[in-house]
Amino acid sequence: MDVLEAGRLLTDGYALRILAAVSYKSKGAQEVSEEYNIPIAACYRRIKELEKAGLIVKSGRILNQKGKRVSIYSSMLKSAELLYETAARMAEVRGGESLWDLYCGAGTIGLSMLSPGRNARPAQVTGVEIVPEAVACAEQNARLNAEAGRIPPDAAHFFCADAGDAAALFAAADTGAAPAPDIVIIDPPRKGTTPELIRELARRGVPRVVYVSCDPETLARDCALFRASGYAVGEVQPVDMFPRTGHVETVVLLSHKKPDGHINV
């Protein structure tokens, strides 16, 4: 690792936005270019610079793709772990549930819920991601963690599909291709999730949704629709993943209300 080059890049907000998208969202140069309105050539150039400095990490929280704990730049990893721990606390897994991890990227949030250090773990994690390369990474992360004894075998399954396509997602549950969700984690790109998914989660009465957002504006829009669909907005916790930049992640708990006005817990 070129420490001086790494230090320069870590004080460059432009490079940090690309690092956030590639490392934690498993995005490629084309997607980063479209999401952040950055010229594609500049994206490729910066990604190469980040890789040369040893800063790109397309890996899981528990193990990376080579089966080793990631140890570079612990300040960033600690922020990621704080984000995952916040999501896990809000998900309030009690043991044996079916957990859906939508827009799952490399599967890191869902896999972290299966960590053996937790008091309770879901029986099954189902991850959905539209990028095939990210799904391959998620499957590999699940396999490596299972082989290392860190998660139960066959406890996580990943599918390449549009996480915002509610009809297709729940058709899979209705036909038995995937277990119906008790808890849903959604971590969409900056454009947020779809009204169709929000309304279908409400119609199905999914008790808890944990929304991990990278854009406050679309988060506010989607939370308003969740409220209109019968969810109560609970705890809201920002997580400063990349200090000294305008980027902030926010984790929100959404609890479905019963017809009598009580909240499912």
PDB file of C-alpha atoms in Angstrom:
ATOM      1  CA  MET A   1       0.000   0.000   0.000  1.00  0.00           C
ATOM      2  CA  ASP A   2       1.252   3.496  -0.882  1.00  0.00           C
ATOM      3  CA  VAL A   3       0.542   5.241   2.424  1.00  0.00           C
ATOM      4  CA  LEU A   4       1.169   8.769   1.137  1.00  0.00           C
ATOM      5  CA  GLU A   5      -1.069   8.250  -1.866  1.00  0.00           C
ATOM      6  CA  ALA A   6      -3.731   6.683   0.360  1.00  0.00           C
ATOM      7  CA  GLY A   7      -3.606   9.664   2.682  1.00  0.00           C
ATOM      8  CA  ARG A   8      -4.019  12.071  -0.214  1.00  0.00           C
ATOM      9  CA  LEU A   9      -7.030  10.190  -1.537  1.00  0.00           C
ATOM     10  CA  LEU A  10      -8.655   9.991   1.895  1.00  0.00           C
ATOM     11  CA  THR A  11      -8.736  13.790   2.115  1.00  0.00           C
ATOM     12  CA  ASP A  12     -10.257  14.113  -1.359  1.00  0.00           C
ATOM     13  CA  GLY A  13     -14.047  14.213  -1.172  1.00  0.00           C
ATOM     14  CA  TYR A  14     -14.338  13.413  -4.876  1.00  0.00           C
ATOM     15  CA  ALA A  15     -12.329  10.199  -4.432  1.00  0.00           C
ATOM     16  CA  LEU A  16     -14.155   9.354  -1.207  1.00  0.00           C
ATOM     17  CA  ARG A  17     -17.542   9.370  -2.929  1.00  0.00           C
ATOM     18  CA  ILE A  18     -16.201   6.889  -5.467  1.00  0.00           C
ATOM     19  CA  LEU A  19     -14.607   4.813  -2.695  1.00  0.00           C
ATOM     20  CA  ALA A  20     -17.921   4.683  -0.813  1.00  0.00           C
ATOM     21  CA  ALA A  21     -19.834   3.537  -3.881  1.00  0.00           C
ATOM     22  CA  VAL A  22     -17.318   0.914  -5.010  1.00  0.00           C
ATOM     23  CA  SER A  23     -16.320  -0.498  -1.635  1.00  0.00           C
ATOM     24  CA  TYR A  24     -19.613  -0.505   0.223  1.00  0.00           C
ATOM     25  CA  LYS A  25     -22.179  -0.617  -2.597  1.00  0.00           C
ATOM     26  CA  SER A  26     -20.258  -2.914  -4.981  1.00  0.00           C
ATOM     27  CA  LYS A  27     -20.801  -0.476  -7.831  1.00  0.00           C
ATOM     28  CA  GLY A  28     -18.816  -0.266 -11.058  1.00  0.00           C
ATOM     29  CA  ALA A  29     -17.479   2.803 -12.815  1.00  0.00           C
ATOM     30  CA  GLN A  30     -20.535   3.213 -15.050  1.00  0.00           C
ATOM     31  CA  GLU A  31     -22.946   3.147 -12.095  1.00  0.00           C
ATOM     32  CA  VAL A  32     -20.782   5.572 -10.094  1.00  0.00           C
ATOM     33  CA  SER A  33     -20.644   7.905 -13.089  1.00  0.00           C
ATOM     34  CA  GLU A  34     -24.436   7.932 -13.410  1.00  0.00           C
ATOM     35  CA  GLU A  35     -25.162   8.164  -9.683  1.00  0.00           C
ATOM     36  CA  TYR A  36     -22.767  11.021  -8.880  1.00  0.00           C
ATOM     37  CA  ASN A  37     -22.752  12.755 -12.304  1.00  0.00           C
ATOM     38  CA  ILE A  38     -19.004  12.202 -12.628  1.00  0.00           C
ATOM     39  CA  PRO A  39     -17.467  11.754 -16.107  1.00  0.00           C
ATOM     40  CA  ILE A  40     -16.906   8.073 -16.799  1.00  0.00           C
ATOM     41  CA  ALA A  41     -13.215   8.588 -17.667  1.00  0.00           C
ATOM     42  CA  ALA A  42     -12.653  10.315 -14.329  1.00  0.00           C
ATOM     43  CA  CYS A  43     -14.354   7.415 -12.525  1.00  0.00           C
ATOM     44  CA  TYR A  44     -12.108   4.841 -14.157  1.00  0.00           C
ATOM     45  CA  ARG A  45      -9.015   6.931 -13.408  1.00  0.00           C
ATOM     46  CA  ARG A  46      -9.903   7.450  -9.748  1.00  0.00           C
ATOM     47  CA  ILE A  47     -10.852   3.797  -9.231  1.00  0.00           C
ATOM     48  CA  LYS A  48      -7.435   2.774 -10.576  1.00  0.00           C
ATOM     49  CA  GLU A  49      -5.778   5.267  -8.202  1.00  0.00           C
ATOM     50  CA  LEU A  50      -7.763   3.895  -5.249  1.00  0.00           C
ATOM     51  CA  GLU A  51      -6.917   0.305  -6.146  1.00  0.00           C
ATOM     52  CA  LYS A  52      -3.213   1.161  -6.497  1.00  0.00           C
ATOM     53  CA  ALA A  53      -3.275   2.751  -3.038  1.00  0.00           C
ATOM     54  CA  GLY A  54      -4.881  -0.404  -1.615  1.00  0.00           C
ATOM     55  CA  LEU A  55      -8.136   1.266  -0.624  1.00  0.00           C
ATOM     56  CA  ILE A  56     -10.774  -0.582  -2.661  1.00  0.00           C
ATOM     57  CA  VAL A  57     -12.391  -3.299  -0.560  1.00  0.00           C
ATOM     58  CA  LYS A  58     -15.220  -5.254  -2.191  1.00  0.00           C
ATOM     59  CA  SER A  59     -15.749  -7.537   0.755  1.00  0.00           C
ATOM     60  CA  GLY A  60     -17.910  -8.614   3.623  1.00  0.00           C
ATOM     61  CA  ARG A  61     -17.716  -7.421   7.205  1.00  0.00           C
ATOM     62  CA  ILE A  62     -16.802 -10.845   8.547  1.00  0.00           C
ATOM     63  CA  LEU A  63     -14.435 -12.110   5.865  1.00  0.00           C
ATOM     64  CA  ASN A  64     -13.217 -10.662   2.617  1.00  0.00           C
ATOM     65  CA  GLN A  65     -13.266 -12.621  -0.614  1.00  0.00           C
ATOM     66  CA  LYS A  66      -9.956 -14.316   0.246  1.00  0.00           C
ATOM     67  CA  GLY A  67     -11.233 -15.384   3.655  1.00  0.00           C
ATOM     68  CA  LYS A  68      -9.222 -12.854   5.660  1.00  0.00           C
ATOM     69  CA  ARG A  69     -10.366 -10.020   7.877  1.00  0.00           C
ATOM     70  CA  VAL A  70      -9.900  -6.656   6.212  1.00  0.00           C
ATOM     71  CA  SER A  71      -7.433  -4.641   8.271  1.00  0.00           C
ATOM     72  CA  ILE A  72      -6.614  -1.525   6.248  1.00  0.00           C
ATOM     73  CA  TYR A  73      -7.880   1.851   7.412  1.00  0.00           C
ATOM     74  CA  SER A  74      -9.719   0.655  10.483  1.00  0.00           C
ATOM     75  CA  SER A  75     -11.436   4.026  10.919  1.00  0.00           C
ATOM     76  CA  MET A  76     -13.550   3.361   7.814  1.00  0.00           C
ATOM     77  CA  LEU A  77     -14.211  -0.238   8.785  1.00  0.00           C
ATOM     78  CA  LYS A  78     -15.296   0.782  12.264  1.00  0.00           C
ATOM     79  CA  SER A  79     -17.807   3.161  10.712  1.00  0.00           C
ATOM     80  CA  ALA A  80     -19.113   0.335   8.533  1.00  0.00           C
ATOM     81  CA  GLU A  81     -19.353  -1.951  11.557  1.00  0.00           C
ATOM     82  CA  LEU A  82     -21.213   0.771  13.471  1.00  0.00           C
ATOM     83  CA  LEU A  83     -23.656   1.014  10.576  1.00  0.00           C
ATOM     84  CA  TYR A  84     -24.206  -2.765  10.586  1.00  0.00           C
ATOM     85  CA  GLU A  85     -24.583  -2.910  14.360  1.00  0.00           C
ATOM     86  CA  THR A  86     -27.125  -0.090  14.233  1.00  0.00           C
ATOM     87  CA  ALA A  87     -29.106  -1.936  11.564  1.00  0.00           C
ATOM     88  CA  ALA A  88     -28.934  -5.164  13.576  1.00  0.00           C
ATOM     89  CA  ARG A  89     -30.144  -3.446  16.743  1.00  0.00           C
ATOM     90  CA  MET A  90     -33.109  -1.928  14.928  1.00  0.00           C
ATOM     91  CA  ALA A  91     -33.920  -5.223  13.195  1.00  0.00           C
ATOM     92  CA  GLU A  92     -34.298  -6.750  16.676  1.00  0.00           C
ATOM     93  CA  VAL A  93     -33.827 -10.335  15.554  1.00  0.00           C
ATOM     94  CA  ARG A  94     -35.200 -12.704  18.204  1.00  0.00           C
ATOM     95  CA  GLY A  95     -34.195 -15.957  16.546  1.00  0.00           C
ATOM     96  CA  GLY A  96     -35.626 -18.039  13.744  1.00  0.00           C
ATOM     97  CA  GLU A  97     -36.989 -15.262  11.540  1.00  0.00           C
ATOM     98  CA  SER A  98     -36.735 -14.925   7.792  1.00  0.00           C
ATOM     99  CA  LEU A  99     -34.747 -11.785   6.975  1.00  0.00           C
ATOM    100  CA  TRP A 100     -34.683 -10.201   3.526  1.00  0.00           C
ATOM    101  CA  ASP A 101     -31.654  -8.081   2.632  1.00  0.00           C
ATOM    102  CA  LEU A 102     -32.758  -5.996  -0.365  1.00  0.00           C
ATOM    103  CA  TYR A 103     -30.300  -4.076  -2.542  1.00  0.00           C
ATOM    104  CA  CYS A 104     -27.795  -6.254  -0.700  1.00  0.00           C
ATOM    105  CA  GLY A 105     -24.637  -5.598  -2.740  1.00  0.00           C
ATOM    106  CA  ALA A 106     -22.028  -8.116  -1.607  1.00  0.00           C
ATOM    107  CA  GLY A 107     -24.339  -9.315   1.157  1.00  0.00           C
ATOM    108  CA  THR A 108     -22.488  -7.711   4.031  1.00  0.00           C
ATOM    109  CA  ILE A 109     -25.426  -6.468   6.103  1.00  0.00           C
ATOM    110  CA  GLY A 110     -27.392  -9.704   5.882  1.00  0.00           C
ATOM    111  CA  LEU A 111     -24.342 -11.863   6.577  1.00  0.00           C
ATOM    112  CA  SER A 112     -23.448  -9.738   9.595  1.00  0.00           C
ATOM    113  CA  MET A 113     -26.853 -10.620  11.091  1.00  0.00           C
ATOM    114  CA  LEU A 114     -25.727 -14.273  11.122  1.00  0.00           C
ATOM    115  CA  SER A 115     -22.578 -13.579  13.127  1.00  0.00           C
ATOM    116  CA  PRO A 116     -22.103 -16.124  15.958  1.00  0.00           C
ATOM    117  CA  GLY A 117     -21.565 -13.343  18.484  1.00  0.00           C
ATOM    118  CA  ARG A 118     -25.201 -12.315  18.341  1.00  0.00           C
ATOM    119  CA  ASN A 119     -27.709 -13.316  20.999  1.00  0.00           C
ATOM    120  CA  ALA A 120     -30.179 -14.353  18.293  1.00  0.00           C
ATOM    121  CA  ARG A 121     -29.850 -14.989  14.587  1.00  0.00           C
ATOM    122  CA  PRO A 122     -32.353 -15.254  11.754  1.00  0.00           C
ATOM    123  CA  ALA A 123     -33.020 -18.739  10.444  1.00  0.00           C
ATOM    124  CA  GLN A 124     -32.610 -17.574   6.870  1.00  0.00           C
ATOM    125  CA  VAL A 125     -31.159 -14.530   5.105  1.00  0.00           C
ATOM    126  CA  THR A 126     -32.353 -13.905   1.546  1.00  0.00           C
ATOM    127  CA  GLY A 127     -30.368 -11.296  -0.352  1.00  0.00           C
ATOM    128  CA  VAL A 128     -31.507  -9.602  -3.554  1.00  0.00           C
ATOM    129  CA  GLU A 129     -29.226  -7.511  -5.770  1.00  0.00           C
ATOM    130  CA  ILE A 130     -29.491  -6.483  -9.431  1.00  0.00           C
ATOM    131  CA  VAL A 131     -25.728  -6.466 -10.187  1.00  0.00           C
ATOM    132  CA  PRO A 132     -24.552 -10.002 -11.102  1.00  0.00           C
ATOM    133  CA  GLU A 133     -20.964  -9.406  -9.968  1.00  0.00           C
ATOM    134  CA  ALA A 134     -22.165  -8.281  -6.551  1.00  0.00           C
ATOM    135  CA  VAL A 135     -24.357 -11.383  -6.230  1.00  0.00           C
ATOM    136  CA  ALA A 136     -21.333 -13.549  -7.030  1.00  0.00           C
ATOM    137  CA  CYS A 137     -19.384 -11.745  -4.288  1.00  0.00           C
ATOM    138  CA  ALA A 138     -22.246 -12.259  -1.829  1.00  0.00           C
ATOM    139  CA  GLU A 139     -22.421 -15.973  -2.602  1.00  0.00           C
ATOM    140  CA  GLN A 140     -18.671 -16.287  -2.170  1.00  0.00           C
ATOM    141  CA  ASN A 141     -18.763 -14.359   1.114  1.00  0.00           C
ATOM    142  CA  ALA A 142     -21.509 -16.656   2.402  1.00  0.00           C
ATOM    143  CA  ARG A 143     -19.588 -19.770   1.355  1.00  0.00           C
ATOM    144  CA  LEU A 144     -16.321 -18.593   2.933  1.00  0.00           C
ATOM    145  CA  ASN A 145     -18.019 -17.656   6.183  1.00  0.00           C
ATOM    146  CA  ALA A 146     -19.840 -20.995   6.317  1.00  0.00           C
ATOM    147  CA  GLU A 147     -16.611 -22.892   5.659  1.00  0.00           C
ATOM    148  CA  ALA A 148     -14.940 -20.948   8.464  1.00  0.00           C
ATOM    149  CA  GLY A 149     -17.805 -21.811  10.823  1.00  0.00           C
ATOM    150  CA  ARG A 150     -18.860 -18.197  11.248  1.00  0.00           C
ATOM    151  CA  ILE A 151     -22.353 -18.647   9.870  1.00  0.00           C
ATOM    152  CA  PRO A 152     -24.542 -21.764   9.611  1.00  0.00           C
ATOM    153  CA  PRO A 153     -24.368 -23.646   6.298  1.00  0.00           C
ATOM    154  CA  ASP A 154     -27.161 -22.776   3.874  1.00  0.00           C
ATOM    155  CA  ALA A 155     -28.349 -19.916   6.086  1.00  0.00           C
ATOM    156  CA  ALA A 156     -27.937 -17.314   3.354  1.00  0.00           C
ATOM    157  CA  HIS A 157     -29.074 -17.347  -0.261  1.00  0.00           C
ATOM    158  CA  PHE A 158     -28.683 -14.599  -2.840  1.00  0.00           C
ATOM    159  CA  PHE A 159     -30.643 -13.842  -5.991  1.00  0.00           C
ATOM    160  CA  CYS A 160     -29.920 -11.569  -8.941  1.00  0.00           C
ATOM    161  CA  ALA A 161     -33.078  -9.508  -9.372  1.00  0.00           C
ATOM    162  CA  ASP A 162     -34.444  -5.983  -9.085  1.00  0.00           C
ATOM    163  CA  ALA A 163     -35.047  -5.434  -5.375  1.00  0.00           C
ATOM    164  CA  GLY A 164     -37.596  -2.747  -6.166  1.00  0.00           C
ATOM    165  CA  ASP A 165     -39.773  -5.118  -8.224  1.00  0.00           C
ATOM    166  CA  ALA A 166     -42.282  -6.017  -5.537  1.00  0.00           C
ATOM    167  CA  ALA A 167     -44.368  -8.287  -7.749  1.00  0.00           C
ATOM    168  CA  ALA A 168     -41.411 -10.498  -8.662  1.00  0.00           C
ATOM    169  CA  LEU A 169     -40.039 -10.583  -5.102  1.00  0.00           C
ATOM    170  CA  PHE A 170     -43.263 -11.685  -3.498  1.00  0.00           C
ATOM    171  CA  ALA A 171     -44.082 -14.068  -6.337  1.00  0.00           C
ATOM    172  CA  ALA A 172     -40.924 -15.909  -5.274  1.00  0.00           C
ATOM    173  CA  ALA A 173     -42.208 -16.024  -1.690  1.00  0.00           C
ATOM    174  CA  ASP A 174     -45.688 -17.110  -2.733  1.00  0.00           C
ATOM    175  CA  THR A 175     -44.322 -20.003  -4.806  1.00  0.00           C
ATOM    176  CA  GLY A 176     -41.921 -21.144  -2.098  1.00  0.00           C
ATOM    177  CA  ALA A 177     -38.767 -20.126  -3.976  1.00  0.00           C
ATOM    178  CA  ALA A 178     -37.883 -17.910  -1.010  1.00  0.00           C
ATOM    179  CA  PRO A 179     -39.277 -17.716   2.531  1.00  0.00           C
ATOM    180  CA  ALA A 180     -41.659 -14.825   3.195  1.00  0.00           C
ATOM    181  CA  PRO A 181     -39.983 -12.057   5.222  1.00  0.00           C
ATOM    182  CA  ASP A 182     -40.434 -11.324   8.901  1.00  0.00           C
ATOM    183  CA  ILE A 183     -37.844  -8.526   8.789  1.00  0.00           C
ATOM    184  CA  VAL A 184     -36.686  -6.541   5.755  1.00  0.00           C
ATOM    185  CA  ILE A 185     -33.464  -4.560   5.407  1.00  0.00           C
ATOM    186  CA  ILE A 186     -33.372  -2.194   2.453  1.00  0.00           C
ATOM    187  CA  ASP A 187     -30.201  -0.380   1.409  1.00  0.00           C
ATOM    188  CA  PRO A 188     -31.066   1.225  -1.934  1.00  0.00           C
ATOM    189  CA  PRO A 189     -28.937   3.516  -4.109  1.00  0.00           C
ATOM    190  CA  ARG A 190     -29.362   7.261  -3.935  1.00  0.00           C
ATOM    191  CA  LYS A 191     -32.565   7.163  -5.964  1.00  0.00           C
ATOM    192  CA  GLY A 192     -34.243   5.280  -3.101  1.00  0.00           C
ATOM    193  CA  THR A 193     -36.689   2.411  -3.372  1.00  0.00           C
ATOM    194  CA  THR A 194     -39.960   2.057  -5.302  1.00  0.00           C
ATOM    195  CA  PRO A 195     -43.499   2.950  -4.209  1.00  0.00           C
ATOM    196  CA  GLU A 196     -44.540  -0.540  -5.321  1.00  0.00           C
ATOM    197  CA  LEU A 197     -42.185  -2.195  -2.843  1.00  0.00           C
ATOM    198  CA  ILE A 198     -43.268   0.059   0.015  1.00  0.00           C
ATOM    199  CA  ARG A 199     -46.957  -0.568  -0.605  1.00  0.00           C
ATOM    200  CA  GLU A 200     -46.464  -4.332  -0.934  1.00  0.00           C
ATOM    201  CA  LEU A 201     -44.478  -4.517   2.316  1.00  0.00           C
ATOM    202  CA  ALA A 202     -47.378  -2.695   3.982  1.00  0.00           C
ATOM    203  CA  ARG A 203     -50.016  -4.872   2.330  1.00  0.00           C
ATOM    204  CA  ARG A 204     -48.205  -7.978   3.538  1.00  0.00           C
ATOM    205  CA  GLY A 205     -47.884  -6.516   7.033  1.00  0.00           C
ATOM    206  CA  VAL A 206     -44.122  -7.030   7.329  1.00  0.00           C
ATOM    207  CA  PRO A 207     -43.595  -6.001  10.967  1.00  0.00           C
ATOM    208  CA  ARG A 208     -40.151  -4.333  10.794  1.00  0.00           C
ATOM    209  CA  VAL A 209     -38.291  -2.620   7.988  1.00  0.00           C
ATOM    210  CA  VAL A 210     -34.820  -1.178   8.516  1.00  0.00           C
ATOM    211  CA  TYR A 211     -33.992   1.400   5.856  1.00  0.00           C
ATOM    212  CA  VAL A 212     -30.310   2.209   5.262  1.00  0.00           C
ATOM    213  CA  SER A 213     -30.099   5.351   3.158  1.00  0.00           C
ATOM    214  CA  CYS A 214     -27.252   7.192   1.452  1.00  0.00           C
ATOM    215  CA  ASP A 215     -29.423  10.149   0.392  1.00  0.00           C
ATOM    216  CA  PRO A 216     -31.459  12.166   2.924  1.00  0.00           C
ATOM    217  CA  GLU A 217     -33.778  13.614   0.266  1.00  0.00           C
ATOM    218  CA  THR A 218     -34.994  10.286  -1.109  1.00  0.00           C
ATOM    219  CA  LEU A 219     -35.076   8.880   2.427  1.00  0.00           C
ATOM    220  CA  ALA A 220     -37.527  11.618   3.460  1.00  0.00           C
ATOM    221  CA  ARG A 221     -39.653  10.924   0.382  1.00  0.00           C
ATOM    222  CA  ASP A 222     -39.748   7.166   1.028  1.00  0.00           C
ATOM    223  CA  CYS A 223     -40.406   7.554   4.768  1.00  0.00           C
ATOM    224  CA  ALA A 224     -43.418   9.744   3.944  1.00  0.00           C
ATOM    225  CA  LEU A 225     -44.782   6.966   1.743  1.00  0.00           C
ATOM    226  CA  PHE A 226     -44.079   4.361   4.424  1.00  0.00           C
ATOM    227  CA  ARG A 227     -46.062   6.478   6.892  1.00  0.00           C
ATOM    228  CA  ALA A 228     -48.923   6.886   4.428  1.00  0.00           C
ATOM    229  CA  SER A 229     -48.889   3.098   3.955  1.00  0.00           C
ATOM    230  CA  GLY A 230     -49.261   2.297   7.648  1.00  0.00           C
ATOM    231  CA  TYR A 231     -45.750   2.346   9.076  1.00  0.00           C
ATOM    232  CA  ALA A 232     -44.527   4.375  12.013  1.00  0.00           C
ATOM    233  CA  VAL A 233     -41.137   6.040  11.634  1.00  0.00           C
ATOM    234  CA  GLY A 234     -39.134   5.156  14.724  1.00  0.00           C
ATOM    235  CA  GLU A 235     -35.480   5.669  15.541  1.00  0.00           C
ATOM    236  CA  VAL A 236     -33.423   7.632  13.015  1.00  0.00           C
ATOM    237  CA  GLN A 237     -29.630   7.306  13.338  1.00  0.00           C
ATOM    238  CA  PRO A 238     -27.159   9.051  10.999  1.00  0.00           C
ATOM    239  CA  VAL A 239     -23.752   7.382  10.588  1.00  0.00           C
ATOM    240  CA  ASP A 240     -20.857   9.500   9.340  1.00  0.00           C
ATOM    241  CA  MET A 241     -19.114   6.965   7.110  1.00  0.00           C
ATOM    242  CA  PHE A 242     -16.693   9.424   5.527  1.00  0.00           C
ATOM    243  CA  PRO A 243     -15.854  12.447   7.705  1.00  0.00           C
ATOM    244  CA  ARG A 244     -15.138  15.786   6.052  1.00  0.00           C
ATOM    245  CA  THR A 245     -17.407  14.986   3.117  1.00  0.00           C
ATOM    246  CA  GLY A 246     -21.072  15.667   2.454  1.00  0.00           C
ATOM    247  CA  HIS A 247     -21.840  11.952   2.469  1.00  0.00           C
ATOM    248  CA  VAL A 248     -23.876  10.530   5.345  1.00  0.00           C
ATOM    249  CA  GLU A 249     -25.652   7.216   5.803  1.00  0.00           C
ATOM    250  CA  THR A 250     -28.871   7.121   7.810  1.00  0.00           C
ATOM    251  CA  VAL A 251     -30.485   4.079   9.407  1.00  0.00           C
ATOM    252  CA  VAL A 252     -34.233   4.262  10.085  1.00  0.00           C
ATOM    253  CA  LEU A 253     -36.564   1.853  11.856  1.00  0.00           C
ATOM    254  CA  LEU A 254     -40.042   1.517  10.339  1.00  0.00           C
ATOM    255  CA  SER A 255     -42.647  -0.469  12.290  1.00  0.00           C
ATOM    256  CA  HIS A 256     -45.914  -1.632  10.764  1.00  0.00           C
ATOM    257  CA  LYS A 257     -49.058  -0.552  12.589  1.00  0.00           C
ATOM    258  CA  LYS A 258     -51.979  -2.904  13.107  1.00  0.00           C
ATOM    259  CA  PRO A 259     -55.433  -1.679  12.001  1.00  0.00           C
ATOM    260  CA  ASP A 260     -56.222  -0.751  15.614  1.00  0.00           C
ATOM    261  CA  GLY A 261     -53.284   1.656  15.655  1.00  0.00           C
ATOM    262  CA  HIS A 262     -50.923  -0.531  17.651  1.00  0.00           C
ATOM    263  CA  ILE A 263     -47.415  -1.101  16.333  1.00  0.00           C
ATOM    264  CA  ASN A 264     -46.195  -4.601  15.549  1.00  0.00           C
ATOM    265  CA  VAL A 265     -43.036  -5.372  17.494  1.00  0.00           C
TER     266      VAL A 265
END
